[in-house]
Amino acid sequence: MSAFKLHVPPAVTADTVIFTITDGKLKVLLVKRSRPPFVNSWALPGGFVRETETTEKTALRVLKDKAGVSSVYLEQLYSFDEPGRDPRGRVLTVAYFALVDFAKIKFVEEKNHEPSAFFGTRSLPKLAFDHAKIISYALQRLRYKVEYTNVIANLLPRQFTLSQLQEAYEVILGHKLDKRNFRKKFLTLGLVKPANAKVSGARHRPAQLFSFSKGGMVELKRFF
Amino acid sequence: MSAFKLHVPPAVTADTVIFTITDGKLKVLLVKRSRPPFVNSWALPGGFVRETETTEKTALRVLKDKAGVSSVYLEQLYSFDEPGRDPRGRVLTVAYFALVDFAKIKFVEEKNHEPSAFFGTRSLPKLAFDHAKIISYALQRLRYKVEYTNVIANLLPRQFTLSQLQEAYEVILGHKLDKRNFRKKFLTLGLVKPANAKVSGARHRPAQLFSFSKGGMVELKRFF
DNA sequence: CCAAAAGTGTTGACTGTACACCCATGT
DNA sequence: ACATGGGTGTACAGTCAACACTTTTGG
């Protein structure tokens, strides 16, 4: 159907690195491949672009099918087309990364689906294709981006405690942050505002809930 | 020849935003299209990926053909595949951006080549396809990147005066910088080191030449 | 001797970092 | 009453931003 007969184009796929936070860890969704190549290896969820799809649509479809979520933060990461990255032939993949609040995920465990699971980014299994490289690229991007934007909002519920927020940063950046300085930063920058609700029920002082003050993406001179 | 018969893949091209600095301006190389679509419009240099090429190879080939340069800074920018971006059908383009020292450019003005010229980024003509969007994306990336890396080295000759370096920053960032603070920054960070040569011949005090101290890419907490 | 760009330090404001104790609750 | 995580302020160091005059050369 293509109007370009000169060259046989590469096949095009979209793969998505779906990040979420649970168990105090940053995790990535992987699916176990049920067919060759790389049968039984874990791989990023992804698929071929259909004829009426953009790569972004493909990524969204996969996100819906594999993680059961539909309104999510999704950002294009990078395109990979090294020869040999797919043993079947030339495949260009446009990689995306998504940030999802773990509470919003509905695992779609239908019979015809491949098994999928979240893996901590520090304990990944062997991965199919060049997916290890893609994940490491995504991690790097995420670490950069949380330092000068409010993207991290997408990994948290609408309301959260400052300790939860701090833990999210620590898990992503891979190091501890100072509690007093952390709170000062967010409050004086006006990035978050207190909700009128607290979390009680734990056997300690109840925590104030906050939400991000701006809805969209906010960019700042980096704050760590 | 593709092993994937399920879906007709989009055509794949690579377009390159080639930046250089001359006349105290940041400029971009454009070519005048000699065939439809968009005949006689200016467009980014680019082309379809050939069967044995990666998109990066395509970008390098175009760089060689259109600007006559071969060892250049080249970085993948973003992939664009909005439907309708090419009237001929589905075309995914992987956009790259390149930084070239103007002195290294050899215009390749062969008879069968389309005319090409550098345009100041503030005075671009009407552009074919979504190339205006691609350029603005590239500009944004470049502005970010010069603030926390030494990429700017690729736009300058090996040796340069601090005034030239400062001017390069000013042209890219779009605002003046303080001379004393600028010099202090670079010298105390150790990013540049003095060469043992000066520029004389102008009717003013001769300027010390410098070169970047590290060869590869250096990343820092941003410096402006 | 004049025009032109090169070169050079100090100060005050602000930002980042280190650090330790009391508070409110549930059990 | 005690264990648990929530919540708070200060002081010092480092970085950033503003600012003006002298130097060296060519013409």
XYZ file of C-alpha atoms (C1' of nucleotides) in Angstrom:
502
model
C 0.000 0.000 0.000
C 3.033 2.199 0.484
C 3.735 4.692 -2.293
C 7.463 4.086 -1.949
C 8.767 1.213 -3.934
C 12.415 2.132 -3.983
C 13.490 0.510 -0.763
C 12.053 -2.188 1.410
C 11.540 -0.417 4.692
C 12.373 -1.979 8.045
C 9.574 -3.394 10.146
C 8.474 -0.956 12.840
C 7.556 -1.754 16.408
C 6.917 0.198 19.582
C 8.199 -1.027 22.941
C 7.262 0.560 26.226
C 9.131 0.706 29.485
C 6.368 0.892 32.062
C 7.616 2.178 35.389
C 5.807 2.006 38.651
C 6.719 2.057 42.321
C 5.741 -0.691 44.782
C 7.382 -2.352 47.764
C 9.670 0.628 48.019
C 11.191 -0.236 44.660
C 11.139 1.158 41.180
C 9.802 -1.549 38.901
C 9.385 -2.279 35.232
C 6.736 -4.409 33.572
C 8.057 -7.347 31.575
C 6.260 -10.050 29.638
C 7.414 -13.585 29.122
C 7.673 -14.376 25.449
C 5.665 -17.344 24.322
C 7.073 -17.527 20.818
C 10.391 -17.253 19.036
C 12.608 -15.479 18.912
C 13.708 -15.522 22.554
C 10.956 -17.913 23.674
C 10.615 -17.860 27.444
C 12.798 -14.812 27.818
C 11.426 -11.751 29.468
C 10.943 -8.730 27.254
C 9.435 -5.291 27.203
C 5.798 -5.171 26.229
C 5.541 -4.024 22.641
C 4.265 -4.846 19.242
C 4.257 -4.103 15.568
C 2.587 -0.902 14.444
C -0.647 -1.631 12.669
C -1.513 -0.012 9.416
C -3.573 2.772 10.854
C -1.459 3.362 13.913
C 1.263 5.741 14.868
C 3.948 4.308 17.103
C 2.462 6.256 19.992
C -0.902 4.603 19.441
C 0.810 1.251 19.439
C 2.436 2.071 22.743
C -0.919 3.102 24.206
C -2.571 -0.065 22.963
C 0.109 -2.185 24.577
C -0.232 -0.224 27.788
C -3.931 -0.936 27.828
C -3.552 -4.613 26.984
C -0.696 -5.434 29.286
C -1.211 -3.139 32.238
C -4.882 -2.310 31.902
C -4.312 1.417 32.155
C -5.375 4.056 29.726
C -4.567 7.561 30.860
C -0.933 7.541 31.698
C 2.151 9.627 31.297
C 3.804 8.448 28.098
C 6.921 9.893 26.524
C 8.925 8.875 23.509
C 12.358 7.710 24.528
C 14.535 6.829 21.576
C 14.502 4.776 18.406
C 16.662 1.698 18.037
C 17.555 0.147 14.731
C 20.950 -1.466 15.107
C 21.275 -4.284 12.627
C 20.966 -7.626 14.336
C 18.881 -6.392 17.224
C 16.110 -8.712 16.045
C 17.200 -12.051 14.581
C 14.229 -12.055 12.222
C 15.497 -9.124 10.222
C 15.492 -5.347 10.196
C 13.301 -3.987 12.915
C 13.192 -0.397 13.981
C 11.654 0.059 17.387
C 10.473 3.351 18.769
C 10.797 3.018 22.517
C 8.499 4.839 24.917
C 8.422 5.082 28.629
C 5.367 5.321 30.815
C 4.847 6.261 34.438
C 1.951 4.681 36.266
C 0.625 4.857 39.785
C 0.727 1.234 40.921
C -2.771 1.517 42.369
C -4.175 2.165 38.885
C -2.767 -0.956 37.349
C -5.134 -3.760 36.536
C -3.232 -6.799 35.448
C -4.878 -8.239 32.434
C -4.459 -11.948 32.970
C -6.481 -13.426 30.175
C -5.747 -16.892 28.925
C -4.331 -15.784 25.597
C -1.987 -13.299 27.203
C 1.600 -13.943 27.907
C 2.490 -13.900 31.586
C 3.703 -10.558 32.794
C 5.229 -9.252 35.990
C 6.962 -6.264 37.506
C 10.663 -6.538 38.186
C 12.759 -4.252 40.338
C 15.118 -2.255 38.169
C 18.027 -3.562 40.215
C 17.103 -7.208 39.770
C 16.165 -7.634 36.159
C 16.253 -11.065 34.532
C 18.032 -11.732 31.249
C 16.175 -9.836 28.600
C 15.308 -10.473 24.981
C 16.614 -8.354 22.095
C 18.372 -5.152 23.192
C 15.791 -4.550 25.869
C 18.321 -4.283 28.653
C 19.832 -1.338 26.835
C 16.435 0.243 26.320
C 15.608 -0.042 30.002
C 18.896 1.438 31.036
C 18.313 4.316 28.692
C 14.831 4.807 30.137
C 16.190 4.788 33.663
C 18.722 7.413 32.810
C 16.048 9.597 31.248
C 13.772 9.154 34.233
C 16.505 10.064 36.703
C 17.330 13.200 34.782
C 13.778 14.211 34.376
C 12.647 13.908 37.974
C 15.356 16.386 38.872
C 13.955 19.307 36.955
C 10.273 18.556 36.372
C 7.301 17.336 38.323
C 6.898 14.127 36.254
C 7.163 12.110 39.380
C 3.552 13.085 40.048
C 2.575 10.375 37.594
C 3.976 7.650 39.802
C 1.974 8.726 42.830
C -1.675 8.888 43.781
C -3.324 12.285 43.491
C -2.756 12.886 47.182
C 0.322 11.731 48.977
C 2.394 12.464 52.040
C 5.712 14.220 51.800
C 7.361 11.041 53.028
C 5.869 9.122 50.118
C 7.089 11.766 47.722
C 10.532 11.698 49.236
C 10.650 7.928 49.077
C 9.729 8.060 45.383
C 12.687 10.355 44.742
C 15.009 8.195 46.782
C 13.976 5.064 44.957
C 14.514 6.665 41.580
C 17.699 8.527 42.337
C 19.128 5.679 44.319
C 20.175 7.626 47.370
C 18.729 9.061 50.558
C 17.651 12.662 50.826
C 17.573 14.915 53.847
C 14.052 15.153 55.223
C 14.098 18.783 56.319
C 15.752 20.067 53.173
C 13.457 18.021 51.011
C 10.319 19.445 52.569
C 11.658 22.980 52.513
C 12.406 22.667 48.798
C 8.971 21.536 47.789
C 7.102 23.893 50.028
C 9.064 27.020 49.204
C 8.986 26.243 45.473
C 5.234 25.899 45.758
C 5.279 22.644 43.811
C 2.933 20.961 46.223
C 0.056 22.262 48.286
C -1.492 20.737 51.390
C -4.821 18.973 50.960
C -7.209 19.168 53.858
C -6.849 15.579 54.797
C -4.507 13.538 56.888
C -3.583 9.909 57.022
C -4.338 8.377 60.352
C -4.586 4.781 61.488
C -0.905 4.142 61.756
C 0.626 3.965 65.166
C 2.319 7.322 64.910
C 1.486 10.916 64.282
C -0.870 11.288 61.278
C 0.664 12.661 58.108
C -0.550 15.659 56.149
C -1.612 14.894 52.575
C -0.431 17.034 49.680
C -1.101 17.275 45.981
C 0.850 18.861 43.155
C -0.227 22.451 42.622
C 0.045 22.502 38.830
C -1.658 19.941 36.652
C 0.656 19.807 33.646
C 4.376 19.474 33.266
C 6.437 21.985 35.189
C 10.079 22.606 34.338
C 12.501 24.246 36.684
C 16.180 24.774 37.065
C 17.038 21.429 38.552
C 16.287 21.015 42.196
C 18.709 18.373 43.446
C 12.383 -9.206 1.893
C 11.044 -8.512 5.335
C 10.037 -11.543 7.368
C 6.971 -9.719 8.657
C 3.953 -9.997 6.472
C 1.310 -9.062 8.978
C 1.371 -5.330 8.561
C 2.621 -3.044 5.869
C 5.197 -0.973 7.674
C 5.542 2.766 7.234
C 8.301 4.095 5.018
C 11.309 5.213 7.048
C 13.446 8.276 6.472
C 16.140 10.142 8.360
C 16.227 13.942 8.407
C 19.079 15.920 9.864
C 19.127 19.356 11.377
C 22.634 20.583 10.649
C 23.622 23.480 12.872
C 26.548 25.760 12.382
C 27.530 29.253 13.429
C 28.502 32.003 10.968
C 27.975 35.746 10.740
C 27.278 35.758 14.447
C 24.181 33.652 13.886
C 23.103 30.099 14.536
C 22.179 28.599 11.188
C 20.548 25.499 9.783
C 21.173 23.858 6.431
C 18.140 23.586 4.170
C 17.739 22.186 0.684
C 15.331 23.372 -1.937
C 13.130 20.532 -3.080
C 13.179 19.864 -6.800
C 10.323 17.387 -6.820
C 6.925 16.890 -5.319
C 5.670 16.945 -2.749
C 6.459 20.506 -1.701
C 8.380 21.327 -4.901
C 10.427 24.485 -4.432
C 9.895 24.544 -0.698
C 12.877 24.448 1.592
C 13.285 21.322 3.642
C 15.706 19.555 5.934
C 18.252 17.385 4.175
C 17.188 13.778 4.507
C 16.338 10.638 2.667
C 14.888 7.183 2.754
C 16.846 4.523 4.587
C 18.387 2.092 2.169
C 18.148 -1.613 2.653
C 21.457 -2.036 4.347
C 21.396 1.178 6.314
C 20.474 2.148 9.810
C 18.831 5.531 10.177
C 22.065 6.854 11.614
C 23.947 5.752 8.515
C 21.380 7.506 6.397
C 21.898 10.673 8.383
C 25.661 10.417 7.933
C 25.315 9.846 4.225
C 23.131 12.915 3.873
C 25.598 14.923 5.917
C 28.370 13.903 3.566
C 26.367 14.577 0.429
C 24.823 17.862 1.399
C 27.431 19.485 3.602
C 30.552 17.616 2.554
C 31.519 16.738 6.105
C 32.183 13.338 7.521
C 33.291 13.412 11.131
C 30.742 15.412 12.956
C 28.787 15.438 16.143
C 25.532 13.620 15.399
C 22.784 12.855 17.866
C 19.384 11.285 17.464
C 16.662 13.787 18.213
C 13.207 12.281 18.003
C 11.036 10.213 15.713
C 8.035 11.707 13.982
C 5.200 9.689 12.531
C 2.057 11.763 12.771
C -0.352 10.683 10.072
C -0.490 13.237 7.300
C 3.010 14.574 7.826
C 3.867 13.372 4.343
C 1.126 13.614 1.705
C 2.441 10.518 -0.043
C 1.545 8.211 2.809
C 2.830 6.884 6.076
C 6.360 8.016 6.664
C 8.207 7.685 9.907
C 11.210 9.942 10.119
C 13.965 9.601 12.644
C 15.328 13.098 13.086
C 18.968 13.738 13.964
C 20.849 16.861 14.718
C 24.427 17.620 13.829
C 26.870 20.273 14.974
C 29.520 21.398 12.533
C 32.276 23.950 12.611
C 31.466 26.220 9.686
C 35.059 26.163 8.526
C 34.821 22.407 7.914
C 31.861 22.638 5.590
C 32.414 22.058 1.902
C 29.292 22.842 -0.012
C 28.697 20.136 -2.512
C 27.297 22.013 -5.463
C 27.135 19.375 -8.123
C 24.765 19.700 -11.026
C 22.453 16.940 -9.883
C 22.175 18.306 -6.376
C 19.347 20.393 -5.161
C 20.359 23.907 -4.128
C 21.100 24.241 -0.460
C 21.815 27.116 1.889
C 22.171 28.005 5.534
C 19.377 29.995 7.137
C 19.497 31.816 10.446
C 17.282 30.069 12.947
C 15.431 33.322 13.474
C 14.670 33.848 9.816
C 13.590 30.519 8.443
C 11.565 30.315 5.256
C 8.340 28.326 4.976
C 9.289 24.703 5.352
C 8.078 21.467 3.820
C 6.411 18.697 5.834
C 6.636 19.169 9.606
C 10.199 20.369 9.342
C 9.525 23.609 11.186
C 8.485 21.526 14.170
C 11.560 19.344 13.886
C 13.840 22.359 13.820
C 12.185 23.926 16.801
C 12.571 20.669 18.672
C 16.239 20.531 17.710
C 16.776 24.087 18.873
C 15.250 23.318 22.203
C 17.474 20.269 22.619
C 20.547 22.228 21.633
C 19.784 25.018 24.092
C 19.336 22.556 26.904
C 22.384 20.611 26.061
C 24.858 23.453 25.842
C 23.946 24.335 29.404
C 25.233 21.170 30.984
C 27.680 19.641 28.528
C 30.588 20.716 26.388
C 28.824 19.864 23.075
C 29.338 23.395 21.933
C 32.927 22.374 21.198
C 31.625 20.819 17.996
C 30.552 24.185 16.627
C 33.966 25.745 17.105
C 37.435 25.249 15.682
C 39.843 23.256 17.820
C 41.309 26.465 19.204
C 39.227 29.501 19.926
C 39.213 32.633 22.027
C 37.013 32.963 25.059
C 35.147 35.719 23.247
C 34.324 33.336 20.418
C 33.152 30.747 22.911
C 31.024 33.289 24.697
C 29.532 34.484 21.447
C 28.616 30.910 20.549
C 26.724 30.596 23.809
C 25.020 33.927 23.340
C 23.908 33.059 19.842
C 22.466 29.739 20.946
C 20.893 30.879 24.170
C 19.624 34.106 22.675
C 20.890 36.447 25.347
C 24.053 38.224 26.412
C 26.301 36.823 29.112
C 28.538 38.641 31.528
C 32.130 38.526 30.331
C 33.841 38.272 33.682
C 31.497 35.641 35.070
C 31.682 33.666 31.858
C 35.450 33.459 31.878
C 35.598 32.659 35.556
C 33.159 29.782 35.080
C 35.086 28.104 32.317
C 38.472 28.581 33.825
C 37.611 27.473 37.343
C 35.672 24.454 36.033
C 38.723 23.513 34.031
C 36.641 22.950 30.919
C 39.063 24.815 28.735
C 42.820 25.176 28.852
C 44.985 27.861 27.281
C 46.889 26.929 24.137
C 50.249 28.541 23.653
C 49.112 30.739 20.841
C 47.462 34.090 20.502
C 45.482 35.780 17.803
C 47.105 38.965 16.669
C 46.572 41.070 13.591
C 43.440 42.788 14.766
C 43.715 46.381 15.838
C 43.333 45.599 19.496
C 44.985 43.544 22.159
C 45.707 39.979 20.968
C 43.493 37.255 22.375
C 44.644 34.096 24.082
C 43.586 30.892 22.345
C 42.022 28.018 24.289
C 40.934 24.490 23.599
C 38.608 22.149 25.450
C 40.489 20.068 27.991
C 38.534 16.822 27.550
C 37.997 15.209 24.181
C 34.659 13.469 24.653
C 31.353 14.545 26.067
C 31.441 16.078 29.508
C 28.323 16.395 31.627
C 28.021 18.735 34.568
C 25.417 20.173 36.794
C 24.235 22.918 34.509
C 26.395 25.981 34.355
C 24.075 28.831 33.388
C 46.697 59.147 20.084
C 42.531 56.870 19.182
C 39.449 52.981 18.535
C 38.580 48.389 19.576
C 38.278 44.245 21.899
C 40.992 41.668 25.719
C 41.515 40.982 30.217
C 40.780 41.227 35.319
C 38.171 41.104 41.386
C 35.086 42.209 44.793
C 30.767 42.352 47.090
C 26.116 41.109 48.475
C 22.330 37.975 47.704
C 20.942 33.637 47.451
C 20.982 28.640 47.572
C 22.456 24.217 49.240
C 23.800 21.309 53.042
C 24.479 19.527 57.427
C 22.471 18.463 61.519
C 18.939 16.735 66.333
C 15.014 16.983 68.751
C 9.909 17.101 69.938
C 5.102 15.561 68.411
C 0.951 12.803 67.774
C -0.736 8.525 67.475
C -1.831 3.246 68.164
C -0.951 -0.610 70.802
C 4.704 4.067 78.468
C 6.843 3.054 74.400
C 7.660 2.521 69.574
C 6.960 4.597 65.217
C 7.248 7.747 61.698
C 5.747 13.007 61.269
C 7.197 17.380 61.640
C 10.289 21.549 62.408
C 14.903 25.778 62.248
C 19.487 27.447 62.174
C 24.202 28.313 60.806
C 27.925 27.875 57.564
C 29.722 27.280 53.011
C 29.460 27.659 48.298
C 27.612 29.580 44.213
C 25.558 33.216 41.357
C 24.944 37.950 39.692
C 26.035 42.599 39.288
C 29.294 45.817 38.161
C 33.898 49.365 35.582
C 38.312 50.115 34.537
C 43.076 49.049 32.568
C 45.784 46.737 28.822
C 47.541 45.872 24.302
C 47.461 46.287 19.807
C 46.837 48.326 14.676
C 45.964 52.116 12.097
